[in-house]
Short mmCIF file of C-alpha atoms and ligand atoms in Angstrom, two decimals:
data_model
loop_
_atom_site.label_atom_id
_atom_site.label_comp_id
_atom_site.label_asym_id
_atom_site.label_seq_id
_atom_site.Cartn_x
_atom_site.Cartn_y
_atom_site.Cartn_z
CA UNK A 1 5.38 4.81 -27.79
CA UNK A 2 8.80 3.95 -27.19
CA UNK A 3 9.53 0.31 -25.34
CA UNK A 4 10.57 0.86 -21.77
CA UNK A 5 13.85 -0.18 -20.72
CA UNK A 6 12.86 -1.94 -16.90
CA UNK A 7 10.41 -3.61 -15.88
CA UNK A 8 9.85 -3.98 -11.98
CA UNK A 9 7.32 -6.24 -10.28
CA UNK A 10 6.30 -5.31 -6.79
CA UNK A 11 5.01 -7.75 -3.74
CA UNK A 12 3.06 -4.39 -2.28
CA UNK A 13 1.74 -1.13 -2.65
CA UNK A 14 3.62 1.06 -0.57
CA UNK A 15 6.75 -1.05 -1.46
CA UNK A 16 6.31 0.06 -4.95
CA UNK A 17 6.39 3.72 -4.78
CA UNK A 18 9.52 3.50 -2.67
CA UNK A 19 11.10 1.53 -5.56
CA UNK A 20 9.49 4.23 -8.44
CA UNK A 21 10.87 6.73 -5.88
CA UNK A 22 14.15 5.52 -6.22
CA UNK A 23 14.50 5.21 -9.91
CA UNK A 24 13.18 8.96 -10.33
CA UNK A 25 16.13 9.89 -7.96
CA UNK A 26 19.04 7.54 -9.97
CA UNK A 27 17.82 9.90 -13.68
CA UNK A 28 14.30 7.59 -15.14
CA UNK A 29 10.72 8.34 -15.66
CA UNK A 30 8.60 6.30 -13.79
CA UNK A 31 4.87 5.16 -13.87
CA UNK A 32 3.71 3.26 -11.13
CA UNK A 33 0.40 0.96 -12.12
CA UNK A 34 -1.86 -0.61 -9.96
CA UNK A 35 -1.79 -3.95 -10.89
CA UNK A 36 -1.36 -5.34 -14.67
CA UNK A 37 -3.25 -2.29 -16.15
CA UNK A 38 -5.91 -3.07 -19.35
CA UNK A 39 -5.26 0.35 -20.80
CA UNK A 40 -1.93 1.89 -22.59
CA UNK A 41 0.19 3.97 -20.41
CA UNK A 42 -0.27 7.54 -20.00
CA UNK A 43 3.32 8.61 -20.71
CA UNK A 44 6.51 8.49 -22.22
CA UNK A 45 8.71 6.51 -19.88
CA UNK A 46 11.92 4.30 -19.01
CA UNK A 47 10.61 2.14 -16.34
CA UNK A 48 6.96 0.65 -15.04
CA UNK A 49 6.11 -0.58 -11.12
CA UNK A 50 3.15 -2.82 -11.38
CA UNK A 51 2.25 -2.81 -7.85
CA UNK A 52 0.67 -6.45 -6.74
CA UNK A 53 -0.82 -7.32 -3.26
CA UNK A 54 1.51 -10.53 -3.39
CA UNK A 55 3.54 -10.55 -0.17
CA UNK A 56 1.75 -12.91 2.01
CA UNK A 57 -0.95 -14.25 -0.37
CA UNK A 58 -1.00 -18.29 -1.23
CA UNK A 59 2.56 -18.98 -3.12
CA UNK A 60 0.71 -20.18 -6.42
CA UNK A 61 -1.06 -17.12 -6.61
CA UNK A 62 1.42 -14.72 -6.23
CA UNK A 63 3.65 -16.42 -8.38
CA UNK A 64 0.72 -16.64 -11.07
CA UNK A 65 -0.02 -12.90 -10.62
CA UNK A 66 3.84 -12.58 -10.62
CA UNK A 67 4.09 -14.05 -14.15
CA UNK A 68 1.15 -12.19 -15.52
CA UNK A 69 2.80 -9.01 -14.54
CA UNK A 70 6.34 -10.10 -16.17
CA UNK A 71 4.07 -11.22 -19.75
CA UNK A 72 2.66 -7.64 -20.21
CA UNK A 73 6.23 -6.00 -19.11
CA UNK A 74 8.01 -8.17 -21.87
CA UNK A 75 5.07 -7.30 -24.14
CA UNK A 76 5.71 -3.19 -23.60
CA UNK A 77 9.83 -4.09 -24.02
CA UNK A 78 11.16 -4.47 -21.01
CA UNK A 79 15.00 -4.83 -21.20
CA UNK A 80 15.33 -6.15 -17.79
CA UNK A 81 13.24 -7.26 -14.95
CA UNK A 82 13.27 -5.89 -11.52
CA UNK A 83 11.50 -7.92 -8.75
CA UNK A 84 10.63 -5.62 -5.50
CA UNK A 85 10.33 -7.23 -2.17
CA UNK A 86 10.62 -5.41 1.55
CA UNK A 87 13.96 -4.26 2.46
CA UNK A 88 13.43 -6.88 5.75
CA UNK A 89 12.76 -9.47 3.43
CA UNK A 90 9.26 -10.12 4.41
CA UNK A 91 8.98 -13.92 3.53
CA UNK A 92 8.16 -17.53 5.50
CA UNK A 93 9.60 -20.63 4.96
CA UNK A 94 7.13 -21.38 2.05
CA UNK A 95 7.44 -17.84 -0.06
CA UNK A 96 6.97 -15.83 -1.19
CA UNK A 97 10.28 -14.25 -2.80
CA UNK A 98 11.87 -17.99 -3.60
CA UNK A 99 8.74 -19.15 -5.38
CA UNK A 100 8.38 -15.79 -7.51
CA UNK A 101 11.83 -15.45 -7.83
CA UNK A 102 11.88 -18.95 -9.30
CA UNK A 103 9.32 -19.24 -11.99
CA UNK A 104 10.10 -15.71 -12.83
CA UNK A 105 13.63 -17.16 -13.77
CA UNK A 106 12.28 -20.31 -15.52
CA UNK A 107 10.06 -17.70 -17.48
CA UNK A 108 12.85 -15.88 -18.77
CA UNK A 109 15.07 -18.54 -19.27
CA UNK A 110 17.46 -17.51 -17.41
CA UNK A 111 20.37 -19.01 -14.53
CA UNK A 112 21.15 -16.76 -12.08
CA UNK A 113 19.58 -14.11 -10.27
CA UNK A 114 21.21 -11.57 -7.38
CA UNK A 115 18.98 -11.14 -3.85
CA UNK A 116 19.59 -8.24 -1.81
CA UNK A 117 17.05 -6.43 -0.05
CA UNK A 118 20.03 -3.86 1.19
CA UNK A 119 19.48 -0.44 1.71
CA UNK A 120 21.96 1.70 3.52
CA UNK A 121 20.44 4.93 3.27
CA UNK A 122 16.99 3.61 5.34
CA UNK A 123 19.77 1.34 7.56
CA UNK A 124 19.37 -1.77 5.65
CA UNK A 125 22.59 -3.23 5.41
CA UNK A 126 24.06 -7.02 4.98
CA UNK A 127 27.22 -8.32 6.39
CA UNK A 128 28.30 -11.77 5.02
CA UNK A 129 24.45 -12.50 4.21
CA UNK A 130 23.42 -11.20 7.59
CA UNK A 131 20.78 -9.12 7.52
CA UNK A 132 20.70 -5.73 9.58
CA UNK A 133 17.78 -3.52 10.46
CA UNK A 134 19.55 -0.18 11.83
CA UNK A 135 22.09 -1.71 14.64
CA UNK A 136 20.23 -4.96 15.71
CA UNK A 137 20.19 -7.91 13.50
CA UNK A 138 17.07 -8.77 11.51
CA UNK A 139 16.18 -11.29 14.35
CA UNK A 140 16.56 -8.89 17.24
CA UNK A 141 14.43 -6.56 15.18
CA UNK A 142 10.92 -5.78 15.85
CA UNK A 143 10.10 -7.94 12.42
CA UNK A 144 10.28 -10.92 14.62
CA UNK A 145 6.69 -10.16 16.26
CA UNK A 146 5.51 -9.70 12.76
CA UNK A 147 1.99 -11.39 12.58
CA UNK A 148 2.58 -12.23 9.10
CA UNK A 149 5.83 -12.85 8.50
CA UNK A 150 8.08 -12.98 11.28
CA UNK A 151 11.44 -12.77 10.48
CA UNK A 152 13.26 -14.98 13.19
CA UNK A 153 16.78 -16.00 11.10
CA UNK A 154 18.96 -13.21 9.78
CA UNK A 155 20.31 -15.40 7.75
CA UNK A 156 19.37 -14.27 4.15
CA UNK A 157 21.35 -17.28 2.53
CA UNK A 158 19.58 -19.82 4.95
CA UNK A 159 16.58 -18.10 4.32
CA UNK A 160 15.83 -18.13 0.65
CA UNK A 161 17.22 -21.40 0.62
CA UNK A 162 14.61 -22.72 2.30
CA UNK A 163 11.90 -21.36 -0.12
CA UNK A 164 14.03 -21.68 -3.02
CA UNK A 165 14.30 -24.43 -5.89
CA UNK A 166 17.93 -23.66 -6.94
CA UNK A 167 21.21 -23.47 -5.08
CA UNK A 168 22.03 -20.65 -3.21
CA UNK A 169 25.32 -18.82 -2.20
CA UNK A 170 26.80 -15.44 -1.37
CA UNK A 171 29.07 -12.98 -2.73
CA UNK A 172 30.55 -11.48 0.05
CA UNK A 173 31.75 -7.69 1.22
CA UNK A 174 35.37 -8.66 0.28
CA UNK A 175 34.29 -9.21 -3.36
CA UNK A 176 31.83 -6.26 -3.39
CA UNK A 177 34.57 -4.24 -1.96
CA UNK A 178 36.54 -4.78 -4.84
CA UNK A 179 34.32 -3.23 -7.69
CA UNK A 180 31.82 -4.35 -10.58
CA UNK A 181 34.62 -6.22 -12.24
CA UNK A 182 35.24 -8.78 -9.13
CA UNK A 183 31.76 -9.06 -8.94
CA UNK A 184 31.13 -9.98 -12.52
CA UNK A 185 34.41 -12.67 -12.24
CA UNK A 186 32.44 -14.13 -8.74
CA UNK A 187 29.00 -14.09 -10.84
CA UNK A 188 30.40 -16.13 -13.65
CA UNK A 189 32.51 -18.18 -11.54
CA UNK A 190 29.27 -19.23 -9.38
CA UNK A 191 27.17 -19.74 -12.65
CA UNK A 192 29.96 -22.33 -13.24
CA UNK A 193 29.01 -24.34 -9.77
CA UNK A 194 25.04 -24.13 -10.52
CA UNK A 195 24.44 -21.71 -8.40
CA UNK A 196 21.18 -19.94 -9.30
CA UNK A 197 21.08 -17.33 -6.91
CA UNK A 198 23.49 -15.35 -4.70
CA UNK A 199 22.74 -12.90 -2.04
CA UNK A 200 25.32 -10.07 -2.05
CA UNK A 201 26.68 -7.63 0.76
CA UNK A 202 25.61 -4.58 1.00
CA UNK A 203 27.51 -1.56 3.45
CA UNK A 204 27.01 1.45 1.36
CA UNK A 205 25.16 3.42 -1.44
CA UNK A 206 29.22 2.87 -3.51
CA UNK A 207 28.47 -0.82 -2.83
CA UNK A 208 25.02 -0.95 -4.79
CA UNK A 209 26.49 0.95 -7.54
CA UNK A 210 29.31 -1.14 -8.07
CA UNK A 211 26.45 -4.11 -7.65
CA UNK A 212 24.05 -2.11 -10.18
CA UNK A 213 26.76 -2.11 -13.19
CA UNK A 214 27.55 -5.75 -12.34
CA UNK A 215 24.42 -6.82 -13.02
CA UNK A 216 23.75 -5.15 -16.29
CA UNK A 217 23.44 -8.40 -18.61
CA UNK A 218 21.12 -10.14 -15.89
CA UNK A 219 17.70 -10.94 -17.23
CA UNK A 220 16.53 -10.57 -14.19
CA UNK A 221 17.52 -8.84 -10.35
CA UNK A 222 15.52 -9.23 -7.41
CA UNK A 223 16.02 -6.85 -4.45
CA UNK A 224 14.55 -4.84 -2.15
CA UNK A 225 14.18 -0.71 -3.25
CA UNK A 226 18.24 0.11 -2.66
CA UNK A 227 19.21 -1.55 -5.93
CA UNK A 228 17.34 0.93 -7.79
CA UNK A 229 19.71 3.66 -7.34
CA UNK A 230 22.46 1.61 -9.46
CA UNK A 231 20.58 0.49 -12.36
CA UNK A 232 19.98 4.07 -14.65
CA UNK A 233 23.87 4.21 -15.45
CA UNK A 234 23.60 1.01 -17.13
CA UNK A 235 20.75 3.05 -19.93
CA UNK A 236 22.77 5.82 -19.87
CA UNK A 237 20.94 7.93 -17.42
CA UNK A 238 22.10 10.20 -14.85
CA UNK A 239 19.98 12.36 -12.15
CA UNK A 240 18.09 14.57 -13.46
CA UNK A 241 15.46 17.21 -12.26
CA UNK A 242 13.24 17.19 -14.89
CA UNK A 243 12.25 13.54 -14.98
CA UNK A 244 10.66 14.23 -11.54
CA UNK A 245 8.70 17.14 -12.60
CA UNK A 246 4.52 16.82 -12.83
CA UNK A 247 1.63 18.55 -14.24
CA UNK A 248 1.15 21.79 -12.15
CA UNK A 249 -1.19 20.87 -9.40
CA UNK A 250 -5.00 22.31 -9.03
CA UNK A 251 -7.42 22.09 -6.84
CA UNK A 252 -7.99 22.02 -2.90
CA UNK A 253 -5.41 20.15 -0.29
CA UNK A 254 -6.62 17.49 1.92
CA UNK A 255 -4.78 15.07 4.28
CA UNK A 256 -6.56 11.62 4.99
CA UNK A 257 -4.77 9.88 7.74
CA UNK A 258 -5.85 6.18 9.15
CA UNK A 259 -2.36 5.01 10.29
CA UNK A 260 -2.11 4.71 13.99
CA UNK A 261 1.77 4.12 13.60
CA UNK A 262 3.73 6.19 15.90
CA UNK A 263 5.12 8.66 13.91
CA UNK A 264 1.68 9.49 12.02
CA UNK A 265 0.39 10.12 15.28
CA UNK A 266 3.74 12.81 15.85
CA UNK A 267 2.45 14.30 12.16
CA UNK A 268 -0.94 14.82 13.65
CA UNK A 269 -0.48 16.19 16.87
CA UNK A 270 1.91 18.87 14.72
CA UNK A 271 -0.28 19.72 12.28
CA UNK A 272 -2.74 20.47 14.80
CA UNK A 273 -0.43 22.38 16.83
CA UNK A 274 -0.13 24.54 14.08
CA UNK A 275 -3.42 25.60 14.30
CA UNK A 276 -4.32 23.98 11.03
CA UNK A 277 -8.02 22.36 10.30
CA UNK A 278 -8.48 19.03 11.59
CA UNK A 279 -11.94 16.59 11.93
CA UNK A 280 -11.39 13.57 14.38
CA UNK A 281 -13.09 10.76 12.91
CA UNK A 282 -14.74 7.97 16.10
CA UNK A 283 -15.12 4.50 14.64
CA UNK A 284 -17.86 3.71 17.16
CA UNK A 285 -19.90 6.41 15.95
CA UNK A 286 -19.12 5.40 12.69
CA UNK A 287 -20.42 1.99 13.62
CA UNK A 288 -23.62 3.58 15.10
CA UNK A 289 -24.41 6.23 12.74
CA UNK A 290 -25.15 5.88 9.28
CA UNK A 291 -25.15 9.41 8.58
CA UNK A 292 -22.03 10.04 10.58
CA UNK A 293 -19.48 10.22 7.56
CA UNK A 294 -22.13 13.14 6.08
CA UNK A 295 -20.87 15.32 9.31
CA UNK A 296 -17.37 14.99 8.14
CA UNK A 297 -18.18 15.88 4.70
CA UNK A 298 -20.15 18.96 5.61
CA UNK A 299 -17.52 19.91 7.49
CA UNK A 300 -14.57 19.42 4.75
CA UNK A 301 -17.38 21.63 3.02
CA UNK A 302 -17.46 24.03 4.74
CA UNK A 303 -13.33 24.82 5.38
CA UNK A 304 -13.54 25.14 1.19
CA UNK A 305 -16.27 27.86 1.17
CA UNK A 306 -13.56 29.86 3.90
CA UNK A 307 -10.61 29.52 1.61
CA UNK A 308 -9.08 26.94 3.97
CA UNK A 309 -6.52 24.14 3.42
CA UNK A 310 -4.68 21.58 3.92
CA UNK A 311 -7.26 20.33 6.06
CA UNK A 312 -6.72 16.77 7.83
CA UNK A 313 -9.61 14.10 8.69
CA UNK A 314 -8.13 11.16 10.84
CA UNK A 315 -9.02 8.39 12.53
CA UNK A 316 -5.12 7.76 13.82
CA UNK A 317 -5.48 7.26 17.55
CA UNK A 318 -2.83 5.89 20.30
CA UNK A 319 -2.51 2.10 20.96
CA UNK A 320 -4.60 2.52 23.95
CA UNK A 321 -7.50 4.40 22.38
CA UNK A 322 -7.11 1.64 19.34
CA UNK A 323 -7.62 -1.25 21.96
CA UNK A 324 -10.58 -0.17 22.93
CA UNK A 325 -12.11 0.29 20.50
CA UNK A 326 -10.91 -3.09 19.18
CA UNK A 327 -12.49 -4.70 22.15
CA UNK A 328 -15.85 -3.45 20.99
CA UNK A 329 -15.55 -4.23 17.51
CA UNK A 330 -13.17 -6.45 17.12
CA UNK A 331 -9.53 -5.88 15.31
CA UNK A 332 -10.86 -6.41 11.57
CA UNK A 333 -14.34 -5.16 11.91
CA UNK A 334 -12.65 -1.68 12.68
CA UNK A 335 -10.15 -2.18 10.74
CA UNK A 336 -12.49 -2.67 7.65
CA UNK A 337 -15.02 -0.33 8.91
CA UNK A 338 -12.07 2.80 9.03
CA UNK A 339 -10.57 1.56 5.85
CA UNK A 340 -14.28 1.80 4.30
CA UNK A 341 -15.43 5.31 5.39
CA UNK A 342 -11.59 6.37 4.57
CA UNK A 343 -12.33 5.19 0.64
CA UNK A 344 -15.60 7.32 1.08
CA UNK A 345 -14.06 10.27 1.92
CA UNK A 346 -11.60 10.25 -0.48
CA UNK A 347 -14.46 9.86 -3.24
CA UNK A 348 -16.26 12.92 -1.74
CA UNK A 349 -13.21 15.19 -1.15
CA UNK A 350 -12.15 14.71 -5.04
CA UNK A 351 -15.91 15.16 -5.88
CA UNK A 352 -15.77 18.75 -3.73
CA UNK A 353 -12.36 19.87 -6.00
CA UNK A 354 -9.55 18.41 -4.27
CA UNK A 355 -6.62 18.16 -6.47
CA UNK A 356 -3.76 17.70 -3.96
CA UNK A 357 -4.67 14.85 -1.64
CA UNK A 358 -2.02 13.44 0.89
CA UNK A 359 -3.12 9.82 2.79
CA UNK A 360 -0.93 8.17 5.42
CA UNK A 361 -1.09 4.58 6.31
CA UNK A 362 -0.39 1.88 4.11
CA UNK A 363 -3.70 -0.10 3.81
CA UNK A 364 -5.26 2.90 4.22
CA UNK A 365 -3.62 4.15 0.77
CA UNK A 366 -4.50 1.37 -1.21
CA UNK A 367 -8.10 1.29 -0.19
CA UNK A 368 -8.30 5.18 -1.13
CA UNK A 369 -6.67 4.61 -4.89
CA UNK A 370 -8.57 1.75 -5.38
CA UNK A 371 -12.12 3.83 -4.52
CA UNK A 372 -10.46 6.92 -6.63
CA UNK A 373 -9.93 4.41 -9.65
CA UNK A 374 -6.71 5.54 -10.19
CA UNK A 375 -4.86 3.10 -12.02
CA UNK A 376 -1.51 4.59 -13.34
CA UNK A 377 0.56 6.80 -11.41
CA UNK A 378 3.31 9.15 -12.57
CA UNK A 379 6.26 9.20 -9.99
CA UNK A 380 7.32 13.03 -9.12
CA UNK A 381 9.58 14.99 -6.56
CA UNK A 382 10.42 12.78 -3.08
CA UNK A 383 9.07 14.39 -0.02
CA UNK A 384 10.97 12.24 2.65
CA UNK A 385 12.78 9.49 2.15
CA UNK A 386 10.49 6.54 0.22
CA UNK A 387 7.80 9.14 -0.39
CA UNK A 388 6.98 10.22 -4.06
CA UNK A 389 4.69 13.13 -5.07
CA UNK A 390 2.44 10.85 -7.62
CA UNK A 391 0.23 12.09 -10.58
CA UNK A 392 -2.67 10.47 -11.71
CA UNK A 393 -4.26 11.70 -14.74
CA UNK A 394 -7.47 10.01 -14.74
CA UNK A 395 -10.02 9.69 -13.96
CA UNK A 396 -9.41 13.33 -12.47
CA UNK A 397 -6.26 15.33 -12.37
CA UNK A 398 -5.06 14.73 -9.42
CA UNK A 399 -1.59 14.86 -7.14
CA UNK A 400 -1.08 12.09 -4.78
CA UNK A 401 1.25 11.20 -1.65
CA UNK A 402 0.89 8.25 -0.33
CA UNK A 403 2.83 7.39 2.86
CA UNK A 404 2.80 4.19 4.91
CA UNK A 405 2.95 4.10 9.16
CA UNK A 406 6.50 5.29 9.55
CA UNK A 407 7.75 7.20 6.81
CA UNK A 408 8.17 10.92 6.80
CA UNK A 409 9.46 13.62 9.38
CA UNK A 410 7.06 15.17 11.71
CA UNK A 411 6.36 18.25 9.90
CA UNK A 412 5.22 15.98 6.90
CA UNK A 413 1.85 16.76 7.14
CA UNK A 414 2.97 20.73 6.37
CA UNK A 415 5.92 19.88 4.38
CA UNK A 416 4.62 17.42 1.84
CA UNK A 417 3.21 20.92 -0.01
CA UNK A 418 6.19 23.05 -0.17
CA UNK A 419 8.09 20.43 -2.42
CA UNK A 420 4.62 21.13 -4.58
CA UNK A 421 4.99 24.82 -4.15
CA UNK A 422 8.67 24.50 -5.60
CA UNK A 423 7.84 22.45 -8.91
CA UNK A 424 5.23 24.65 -9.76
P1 ADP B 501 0.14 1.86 8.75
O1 ADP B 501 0.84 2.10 7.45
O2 ADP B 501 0.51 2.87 9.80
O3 ADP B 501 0.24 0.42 9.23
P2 ADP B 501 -2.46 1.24 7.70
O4 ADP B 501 -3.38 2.15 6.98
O5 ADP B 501 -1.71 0.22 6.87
O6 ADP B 501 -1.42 2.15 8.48
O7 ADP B 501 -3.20 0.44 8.83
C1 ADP B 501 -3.93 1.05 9.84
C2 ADP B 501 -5.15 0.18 10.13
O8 ADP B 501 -5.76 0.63 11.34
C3 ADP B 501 -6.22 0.30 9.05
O9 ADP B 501 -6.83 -0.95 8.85
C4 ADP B 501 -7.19 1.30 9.65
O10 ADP B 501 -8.49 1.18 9.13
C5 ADP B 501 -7.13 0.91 11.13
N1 ADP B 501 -7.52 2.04 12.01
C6 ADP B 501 -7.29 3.34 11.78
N2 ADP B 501 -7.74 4.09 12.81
C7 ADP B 501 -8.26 3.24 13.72
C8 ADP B 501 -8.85 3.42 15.00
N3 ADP B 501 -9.01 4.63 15.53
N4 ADP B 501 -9.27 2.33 15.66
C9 ADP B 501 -9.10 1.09 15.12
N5 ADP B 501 -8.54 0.85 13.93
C10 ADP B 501 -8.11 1.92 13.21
#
């Protein structure tokens, strides 16, 4: 097999399929694996995603897992290495982009790295290293009530500085403005200062481009998903159709859905509405009943035997219906306990001849490829914006779309198939 040309290490699931998304898009073929993978990969392609759970695990680890990831992307060729975190730069004080980004440079002996988690197109933009969610600053965004990581500074400068070994600076929109050529000049001149890493401005899809060819030579970038769409042109790629094209899909369509995020429940609520078949799962009778996941199988069953499909099971439910039942079972025991029957299902549906399965919510996804055992992904046509078709060819041939809380238009749900329809 031919050595790919990048390499891209992700810090989450979902994360990573909206980076594979956007290299299919920019003219590469793209296989997305979950995790370091034991086994050779399943295609001819010009760039991997090994998706990692690394965001807000201990620093040592996810720089360990980090390096293990960048050792087996070197080992398949990797020309250059593209590190993936969120596009709101999902971090605290002690990592974990700085700390990754750092032994991943010491790794590849290299000086200087770019950061920019811009990207315009889903309203990510940065203004003299100022960080902007849609109109508000990062800080004035609802990421600063994130349990995890709450992002109170919009500072991206101030912000990796704090987390990371080397010095940090910032190439500005008046350079950027200006081309890959001033960009380049302010690289090399900053290299000259000891500057290891420099976040960049960001306005506009031209702006990333221009960014993309500057970085060409650069061991190693580190960005959030935008970057992607200016790296092809340095290989000598361009757009093209056919690189998103899968295997023809088989099999019955099934929606799993355990995101309660707003706009999953819109999806819902118009899926229904279209008079399509739906099964409401209760996670107190799932606590209660052992044989209450059977009921939902049966029924999946039986919409099969009537020639029926897409059919939806969900456990999505508004915030209200959520808190209570999070005040009988407590916010993780449900969690865990949805997540759980949601890995189930997706086991059984495959097992009854689905071949086209669509799951929303983020951890929901990841529990339901990790219980399928699918552990390479070919990235196909986007759906909505961040959301890939995916094929996995084993263990069973099977079409994925995996979609986390937010993503997608309300007619996903019905949509998602039609871009399917048209490939085929
Ligand atoms: P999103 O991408 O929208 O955040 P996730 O799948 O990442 O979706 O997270 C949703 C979480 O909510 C999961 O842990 C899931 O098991 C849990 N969950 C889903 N439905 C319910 C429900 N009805 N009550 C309580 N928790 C739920």
């Amino acid at each position: 097999m031919k050595p790919i040309l990048l390499g891209c290490i992700a810090d989450d699931f979902t994360g990573a399929t909206d980076l594979a998304n956007n290299l299919v898009r920019a003219g590469m073929r793209v296989i997305q694996t979950v995790g370091v993978p034991s086994a050779d990969l399943e295609s001819e392609v010009d760039a991997v995603v090994v998706a990692l759970k690394s965001r807000t695990i201990d620093p040592e680890q996810a720089v360990e897992q980090s390096l293990g990831a960048l050792a087996w992307l070197k080992k398949i060729g990797a020309q250059q290495i593209y590190f993936k975190y969120c596009s709101t730069f999902d971090s605290t004080p002690e990592g974990n982009i700085g700390p990754v980004t750092s032994a991943l440079m010491k790794s590849l002996q290299t000086d200087f790295t770019v950061v920019t988690p811009a990207f315009p197109d889903n309203g990510r933009t940065i203004v003299k290293g100022h960080l902007f969610v849609g109109d508000v600053l990062l800080s004035d965004s609802s990421m600063r009530n994130h349990p995890l990581t709450p992002m109170t500074d919009s500072n991206l400068v101030k912000l990796m500085q704090t987390q990371f070994a080397g010095r940090v600076g910032l190439i500005d929109y008046k350079v950027v403005s200006k081309g890959h050529k001033a960009i380049k000049e302010k690289i090399a001149e900053m290299t000259k200062d000891g500057i290891s890493a420099a976040v960049v401005d960001a306005l506009s899809n031209d702006d990333l481009m221009e960014l993309g060819v500057a970085v060409k030579d650069l061991p190693l970038v580190t960005a959030g998903s935008g970057l992607a769409i200016g790296l092809a042109q340095n290989f000598g790629l361009k757009p093209n159709h056919s690189h998103a094209l899968l295997p023809n899909p088989q099999g019955h369509r099934a929606i799993l859905s355990g995101s309660c995020s707003e706009m999953t429940q819109k999806q819902v609520a118009h899926f229904k509405k279209q008079g399509n078949p739906s099964y409401a799962l209760d996670p107190l009778e799932l606590a209660q009943n052992g044989s209450y996941l059977d009921k939902a199988i049966s029924w999946a069953k039986l919409q099969f035997d009537k020639g029926a499909g897409p059919i939806l099971i969900y456990s999505t439910s508004s915030p209200e219906q959520v808190k209570s039942v999070q005040k009988v079972l407590n916010v993780q025991q449900a969690g865990e306990l949805v997540e759980k029957a949601m890995g189930e299902l997706a086991l059984a549906l495959v097992g009854m001849g689905v071949g086209q399965l669509l799951v929303a919510g983020g951890e929901t996804s990841g529990v339901c490829v990790q219980s399928l055992k699918v552990l390479q992904m070919q990235i196909g046509p986007q759906i909505d914006p961040g959301v890939p078709w995916c094929f996995s060819k084993t263990p069973s041939h099977l079409h994925l779309a995996l979609k986390s809380g937010n993503f997608g238009r309300e007619d996903f749900f019905t949509h998602a198939w039609t871009v399917l329809d048209q490939q085929s």
